[in-house]
mmCIF file of C-alpha atoms and ligand atoms in Angstrom:
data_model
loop_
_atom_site.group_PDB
_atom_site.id
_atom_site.type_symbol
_atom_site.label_atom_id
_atom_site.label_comp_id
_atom_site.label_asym_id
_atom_site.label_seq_id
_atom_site.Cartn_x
_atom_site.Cartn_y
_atom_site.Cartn_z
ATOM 1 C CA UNK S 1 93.124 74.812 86.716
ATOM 2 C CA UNK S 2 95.593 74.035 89.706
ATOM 3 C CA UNK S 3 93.610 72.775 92.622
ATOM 4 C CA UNK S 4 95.138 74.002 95.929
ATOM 5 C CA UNK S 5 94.856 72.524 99.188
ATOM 6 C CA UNK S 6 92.628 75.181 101.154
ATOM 7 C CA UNK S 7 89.079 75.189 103.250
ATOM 8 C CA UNK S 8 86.669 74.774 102.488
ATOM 9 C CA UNK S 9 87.713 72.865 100.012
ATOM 10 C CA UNK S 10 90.166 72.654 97.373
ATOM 11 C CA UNK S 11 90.774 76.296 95.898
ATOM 12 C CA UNK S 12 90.479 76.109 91.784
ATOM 13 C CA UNK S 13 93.438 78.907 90.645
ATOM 14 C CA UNK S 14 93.765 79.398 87.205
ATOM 15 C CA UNK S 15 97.432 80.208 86.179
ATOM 16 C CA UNK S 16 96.524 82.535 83.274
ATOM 17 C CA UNK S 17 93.766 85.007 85.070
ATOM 18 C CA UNK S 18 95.277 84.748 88.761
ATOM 19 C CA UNK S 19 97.351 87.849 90.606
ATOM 20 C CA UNK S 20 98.395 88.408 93.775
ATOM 21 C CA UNK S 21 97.596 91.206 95.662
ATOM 22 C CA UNK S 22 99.886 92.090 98.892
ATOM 23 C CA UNK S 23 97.978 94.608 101.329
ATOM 24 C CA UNK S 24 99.395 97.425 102.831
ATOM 25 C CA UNK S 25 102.746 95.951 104.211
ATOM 26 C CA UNK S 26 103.840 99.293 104.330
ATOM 27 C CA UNK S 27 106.382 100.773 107.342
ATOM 28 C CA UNK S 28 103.347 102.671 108.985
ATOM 29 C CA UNK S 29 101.993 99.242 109.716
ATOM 30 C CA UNK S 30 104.430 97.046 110.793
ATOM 31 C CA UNK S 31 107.775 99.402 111.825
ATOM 32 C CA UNK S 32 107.945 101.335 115.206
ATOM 33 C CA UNK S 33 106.929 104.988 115.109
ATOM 34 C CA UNK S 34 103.887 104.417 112.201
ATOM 35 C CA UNK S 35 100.492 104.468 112.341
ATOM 36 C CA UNK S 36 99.940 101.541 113.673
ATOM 37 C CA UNK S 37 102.277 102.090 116.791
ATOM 38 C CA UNK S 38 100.902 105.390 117.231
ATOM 39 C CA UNK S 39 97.329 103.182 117.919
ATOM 40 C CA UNK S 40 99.136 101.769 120.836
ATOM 41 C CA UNK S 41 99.683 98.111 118.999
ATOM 42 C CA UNK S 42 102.180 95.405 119.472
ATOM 43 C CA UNK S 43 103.661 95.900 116.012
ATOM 44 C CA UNK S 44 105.958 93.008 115.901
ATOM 45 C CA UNK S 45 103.439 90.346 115.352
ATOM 46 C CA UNK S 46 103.291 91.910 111.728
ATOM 47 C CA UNK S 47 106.909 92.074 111.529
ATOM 48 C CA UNK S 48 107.556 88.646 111.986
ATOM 49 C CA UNK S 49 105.263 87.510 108.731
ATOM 50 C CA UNK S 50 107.753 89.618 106.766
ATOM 51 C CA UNK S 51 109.666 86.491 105.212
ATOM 52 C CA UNK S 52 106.561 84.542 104.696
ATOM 53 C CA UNK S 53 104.728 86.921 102.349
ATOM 54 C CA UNK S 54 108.256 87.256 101.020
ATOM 55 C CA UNK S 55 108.145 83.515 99.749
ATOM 56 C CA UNK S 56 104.742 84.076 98.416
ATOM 57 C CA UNK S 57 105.777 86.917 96.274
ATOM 58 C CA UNK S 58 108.822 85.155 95.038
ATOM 59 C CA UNK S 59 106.295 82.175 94.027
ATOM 60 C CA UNK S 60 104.192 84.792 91.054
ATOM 61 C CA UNK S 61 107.665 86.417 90.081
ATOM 62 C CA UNK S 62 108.767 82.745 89.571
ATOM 63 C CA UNK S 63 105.810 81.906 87.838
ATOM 64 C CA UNK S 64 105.468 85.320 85.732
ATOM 65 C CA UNK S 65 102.043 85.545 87.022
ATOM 66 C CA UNK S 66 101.221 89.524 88.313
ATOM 67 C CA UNK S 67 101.851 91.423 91.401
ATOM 68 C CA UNK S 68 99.895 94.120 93.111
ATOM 69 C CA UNK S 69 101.097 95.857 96.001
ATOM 70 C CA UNK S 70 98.292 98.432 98.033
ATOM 71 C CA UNK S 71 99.774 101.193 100.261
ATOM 72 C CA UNK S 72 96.758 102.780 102.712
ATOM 73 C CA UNK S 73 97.770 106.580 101.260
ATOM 74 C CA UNK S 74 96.040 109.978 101.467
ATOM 75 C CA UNK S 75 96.514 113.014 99.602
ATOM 76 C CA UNK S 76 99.070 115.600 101.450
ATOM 77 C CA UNK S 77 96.137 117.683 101.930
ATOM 78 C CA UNK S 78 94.134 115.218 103.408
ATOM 79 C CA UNK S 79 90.916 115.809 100.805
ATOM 80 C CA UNK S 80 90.508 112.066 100.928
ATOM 81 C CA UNK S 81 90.827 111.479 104.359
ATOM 82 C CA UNK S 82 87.107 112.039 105.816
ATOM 83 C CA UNK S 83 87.050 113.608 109.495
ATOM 84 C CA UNK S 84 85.542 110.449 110.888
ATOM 85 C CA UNK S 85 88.906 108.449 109.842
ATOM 86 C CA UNK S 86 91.000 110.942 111.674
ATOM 87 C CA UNK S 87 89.455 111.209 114.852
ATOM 88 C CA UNK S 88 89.125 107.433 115.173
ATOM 89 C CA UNK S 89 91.095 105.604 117.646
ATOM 90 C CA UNK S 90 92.050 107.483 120.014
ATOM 91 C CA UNK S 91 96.015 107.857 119.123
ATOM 92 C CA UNK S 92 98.707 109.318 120.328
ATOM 93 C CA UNK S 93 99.496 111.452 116.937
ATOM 94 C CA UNK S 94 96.297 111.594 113.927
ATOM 95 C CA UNK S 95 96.592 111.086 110.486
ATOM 96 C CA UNK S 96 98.474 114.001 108.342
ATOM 97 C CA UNK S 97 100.549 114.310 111.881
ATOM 98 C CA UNK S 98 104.187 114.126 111.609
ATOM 99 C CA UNK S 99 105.220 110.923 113.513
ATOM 100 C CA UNK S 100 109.178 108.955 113.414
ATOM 101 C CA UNK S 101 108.696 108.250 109.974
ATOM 102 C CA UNK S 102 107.189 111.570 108.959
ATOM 103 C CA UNK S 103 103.441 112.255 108.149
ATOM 104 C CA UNK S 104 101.286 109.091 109.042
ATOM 105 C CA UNK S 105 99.529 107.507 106.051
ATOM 106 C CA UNK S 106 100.455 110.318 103.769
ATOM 107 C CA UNK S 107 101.503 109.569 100.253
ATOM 108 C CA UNK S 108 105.064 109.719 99.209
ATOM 109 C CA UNK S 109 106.011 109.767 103.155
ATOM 110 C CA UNK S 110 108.910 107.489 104.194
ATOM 111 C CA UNK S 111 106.325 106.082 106.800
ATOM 112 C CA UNK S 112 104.141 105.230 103.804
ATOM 113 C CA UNK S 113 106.239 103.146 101.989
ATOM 114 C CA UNK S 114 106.102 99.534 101.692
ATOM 115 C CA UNK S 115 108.897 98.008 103.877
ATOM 116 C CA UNK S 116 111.942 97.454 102.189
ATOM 117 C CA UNK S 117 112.207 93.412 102.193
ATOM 118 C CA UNK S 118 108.923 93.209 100.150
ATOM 119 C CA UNK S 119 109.494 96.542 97.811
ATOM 120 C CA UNK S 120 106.983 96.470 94.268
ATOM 121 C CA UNK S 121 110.002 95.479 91.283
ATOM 122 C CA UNK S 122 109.574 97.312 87.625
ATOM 123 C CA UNK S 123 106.342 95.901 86.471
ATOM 124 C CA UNK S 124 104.766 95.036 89.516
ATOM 125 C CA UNK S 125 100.988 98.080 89.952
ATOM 126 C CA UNK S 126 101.166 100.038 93.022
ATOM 127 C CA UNK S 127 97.782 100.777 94.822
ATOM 128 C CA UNK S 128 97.720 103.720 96.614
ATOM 129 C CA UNK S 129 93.815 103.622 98.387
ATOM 130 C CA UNK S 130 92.500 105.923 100.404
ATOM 131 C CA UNK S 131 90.427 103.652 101.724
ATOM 132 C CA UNK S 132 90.612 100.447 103.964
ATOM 133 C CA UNK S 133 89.220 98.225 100.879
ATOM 134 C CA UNK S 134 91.151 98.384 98.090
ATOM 135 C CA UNK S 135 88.422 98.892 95.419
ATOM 136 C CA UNK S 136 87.318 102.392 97.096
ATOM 137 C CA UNK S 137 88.576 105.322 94.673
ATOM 138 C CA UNK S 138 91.397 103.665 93.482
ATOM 139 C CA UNK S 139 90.190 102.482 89.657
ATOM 140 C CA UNK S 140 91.770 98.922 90.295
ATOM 141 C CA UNK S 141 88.747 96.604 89.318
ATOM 142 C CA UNK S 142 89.337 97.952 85.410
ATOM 143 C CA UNK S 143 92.916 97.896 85.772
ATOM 144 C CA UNK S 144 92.098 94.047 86.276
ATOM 145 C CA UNK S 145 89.903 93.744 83.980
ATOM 146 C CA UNK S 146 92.286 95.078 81.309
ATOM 147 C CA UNK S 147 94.791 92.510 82.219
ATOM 148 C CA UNK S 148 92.107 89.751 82.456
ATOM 149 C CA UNK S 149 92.467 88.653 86.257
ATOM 150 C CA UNK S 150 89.635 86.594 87.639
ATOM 151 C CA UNK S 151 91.612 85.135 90.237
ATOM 152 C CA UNK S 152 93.036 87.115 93.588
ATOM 153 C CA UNK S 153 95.084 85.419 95.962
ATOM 154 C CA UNK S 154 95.323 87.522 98.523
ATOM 155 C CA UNK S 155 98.312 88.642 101.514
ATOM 156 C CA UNK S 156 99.329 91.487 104.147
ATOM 157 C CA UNK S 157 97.990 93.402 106.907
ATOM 158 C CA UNK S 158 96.022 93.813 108.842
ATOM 159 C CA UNK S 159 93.375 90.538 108.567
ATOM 160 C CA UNK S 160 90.577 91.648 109.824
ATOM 161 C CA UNK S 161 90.654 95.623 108.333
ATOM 162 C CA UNK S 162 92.306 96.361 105.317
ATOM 163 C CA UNK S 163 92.940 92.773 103.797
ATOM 164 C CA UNK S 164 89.081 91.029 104.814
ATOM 165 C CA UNK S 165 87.164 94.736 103.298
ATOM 166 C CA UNK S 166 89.291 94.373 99.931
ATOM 167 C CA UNK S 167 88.557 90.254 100.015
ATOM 168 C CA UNK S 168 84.553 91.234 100.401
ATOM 169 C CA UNK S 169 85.046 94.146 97.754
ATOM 170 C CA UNK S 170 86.543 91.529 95.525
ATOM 171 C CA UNK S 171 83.885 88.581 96.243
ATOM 172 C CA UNK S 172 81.256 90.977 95.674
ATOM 173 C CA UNK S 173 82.684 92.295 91.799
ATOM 174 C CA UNK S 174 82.916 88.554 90.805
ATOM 175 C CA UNK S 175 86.603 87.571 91.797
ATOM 176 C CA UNK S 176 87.439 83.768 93.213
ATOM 177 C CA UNK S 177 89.395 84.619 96.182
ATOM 178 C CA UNK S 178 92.126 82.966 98.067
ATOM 179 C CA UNK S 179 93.963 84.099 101.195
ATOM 180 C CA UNK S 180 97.020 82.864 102.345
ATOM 181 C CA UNK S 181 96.774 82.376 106.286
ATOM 182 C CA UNK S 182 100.505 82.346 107.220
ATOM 183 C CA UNK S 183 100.852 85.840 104.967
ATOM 184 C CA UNK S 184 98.851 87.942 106.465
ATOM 185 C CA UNK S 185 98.488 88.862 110.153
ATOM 186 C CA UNK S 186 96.481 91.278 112.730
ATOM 187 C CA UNK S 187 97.797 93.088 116.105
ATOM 188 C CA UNK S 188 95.013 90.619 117.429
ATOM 189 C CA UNK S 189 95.306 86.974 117.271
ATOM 190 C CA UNK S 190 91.937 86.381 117.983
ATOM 191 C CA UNK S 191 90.674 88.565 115.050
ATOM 192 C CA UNK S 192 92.936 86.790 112.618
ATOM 193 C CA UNK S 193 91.664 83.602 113.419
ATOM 194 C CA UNK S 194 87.923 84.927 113.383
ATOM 195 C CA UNK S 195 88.513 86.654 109.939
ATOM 196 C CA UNK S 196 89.978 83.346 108.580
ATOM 197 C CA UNK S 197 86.579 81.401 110.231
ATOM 198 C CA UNK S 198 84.479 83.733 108.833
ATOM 199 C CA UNK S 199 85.985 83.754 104.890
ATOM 200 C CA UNK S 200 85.618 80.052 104.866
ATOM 201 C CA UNK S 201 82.853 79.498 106.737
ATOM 202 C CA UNK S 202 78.952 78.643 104.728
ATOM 203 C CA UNK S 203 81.324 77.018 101.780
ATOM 204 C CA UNK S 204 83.550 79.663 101.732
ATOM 205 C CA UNK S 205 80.841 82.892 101.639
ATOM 206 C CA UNK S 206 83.861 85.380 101.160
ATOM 207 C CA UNK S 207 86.683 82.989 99.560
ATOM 208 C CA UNK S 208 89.185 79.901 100.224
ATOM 209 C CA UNK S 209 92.090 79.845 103.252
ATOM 210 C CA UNK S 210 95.320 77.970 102.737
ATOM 211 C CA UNK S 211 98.809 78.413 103.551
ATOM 212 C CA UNK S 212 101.785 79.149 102.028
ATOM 213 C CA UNK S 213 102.800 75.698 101.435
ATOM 214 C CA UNK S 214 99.835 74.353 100.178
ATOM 215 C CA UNK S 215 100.835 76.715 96.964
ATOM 216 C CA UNK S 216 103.631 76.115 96.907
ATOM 217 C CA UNK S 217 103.000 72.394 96.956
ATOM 218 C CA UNK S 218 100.907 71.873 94.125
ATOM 219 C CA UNK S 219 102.862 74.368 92.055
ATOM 220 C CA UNK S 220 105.583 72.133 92.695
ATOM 221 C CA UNK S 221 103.850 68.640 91.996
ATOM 222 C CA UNK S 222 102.432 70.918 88.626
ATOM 223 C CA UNK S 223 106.025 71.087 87.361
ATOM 224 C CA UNK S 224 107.308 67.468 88.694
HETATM 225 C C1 LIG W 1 94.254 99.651 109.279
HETATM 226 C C2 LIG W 1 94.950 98.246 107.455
HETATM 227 N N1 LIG W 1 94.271 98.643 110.143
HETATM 228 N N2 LIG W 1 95.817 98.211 106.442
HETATM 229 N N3 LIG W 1 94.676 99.465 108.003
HETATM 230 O O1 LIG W 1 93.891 100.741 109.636
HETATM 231 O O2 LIG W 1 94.437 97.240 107.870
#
């Protein structure tokens, strides 16, 4: 086991079972035009922790451990898109609707891609979920099993949604969870910093909160 400095208290990751899984950082999120613009939110502030998760994937290619990338995805003909999900919000255009980047949160869109800085290399799984966590219909808890991953240290967007529902999903089937703070980011400050409370809070009831460099630290001091 590596301990890593996090909250509650020092996260235990074990380099053999662990895998990172990188949340929806997909152009509908976090480019102008998307979904998440279309919502009427500032999408910048998810721009701008672009290089960070960047550095954290470089950090499991380095170490050969795996990655998992999640796109938020529905099926052209929206079967797997419920009503209630498309008339939430209030927006300017609805999901299935062709927006800048063409249909919003439809598979295989250019909207629905993951941006281009942190794109899935040969040998890295692709999530497509139809669902905000990323357990719902999308077979992933055997594909982890299969591979032996006990471990998730989790990134992306958006905190509080898509990224805390797959965290719970994953607390609840057994996995030891870790979320990198500086990696992953909301359109509202103040629910970022309540999401990361409420993980750690009660001796971390949902998982462990560090930042980047607290990885990256004690893989470093591992290999000194
Ligand atoms: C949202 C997500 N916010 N990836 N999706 O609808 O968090």
């Amino acid at each position: 086991m590596i301990d890593i400095p996090a909250r509650p208290y020092p996260y235990p990751l074990d380099p053999a079972h662990t895998a990172l899984v990188v949340i929806d950082m997909q152009r509908d999120f976090i480019e102008p035009g998307g979904f998440g613009d279309s919502l009427g939110n500032d999408v910048a502030r998810l721009e701008a922790i672009v290089p960070t998760v960047a550095g954290l994937i470089e950090v499991f290619r380095q170490q050969g451990w795996p990655v998992i990338h999640t796109r938020e995805a529905h099926k052209p003909d929206l079967s797997d898109c419920p009503p209630s999900k498309i008339a939430r919000g209030n927006p300017s255009l609805h999901i299935g609707e062709v927006g800048a980047m063409g249909r919003l949160l439809v598979a295989g869109e250019p909207g629905n891609q993951i941006v281009a800085a942190l794109a899935p290399i040969e040998g890295e799984i692709v999530i497509d979920k139809p669902g905000k966590g990323m357990f719902w219909a999308t077979g992933v808890h055997e594909t982890l099993q299969a591979i032996g991953i006990t471990h998730l240290v989790f990134a992306g967007v958006t905190t509080e949604v898509c990224v805390q529902t797959s965290m719970r999903e994953a607390n609840d089937r057994g996995y030891e969870c870790l979320l990198i703070e500086d990696a992953t980011e909301s359109y509202f400050a103040q629910f970022k910093a309540a999401t990361i409370e409420m993980i750690a809070a009660q001796g971390g009831i949902v998982g462990w909160v560090a930042p980047l460099a607290a990885l990256q630290g004690a893989l470093a001091r591992r290999a000194a």
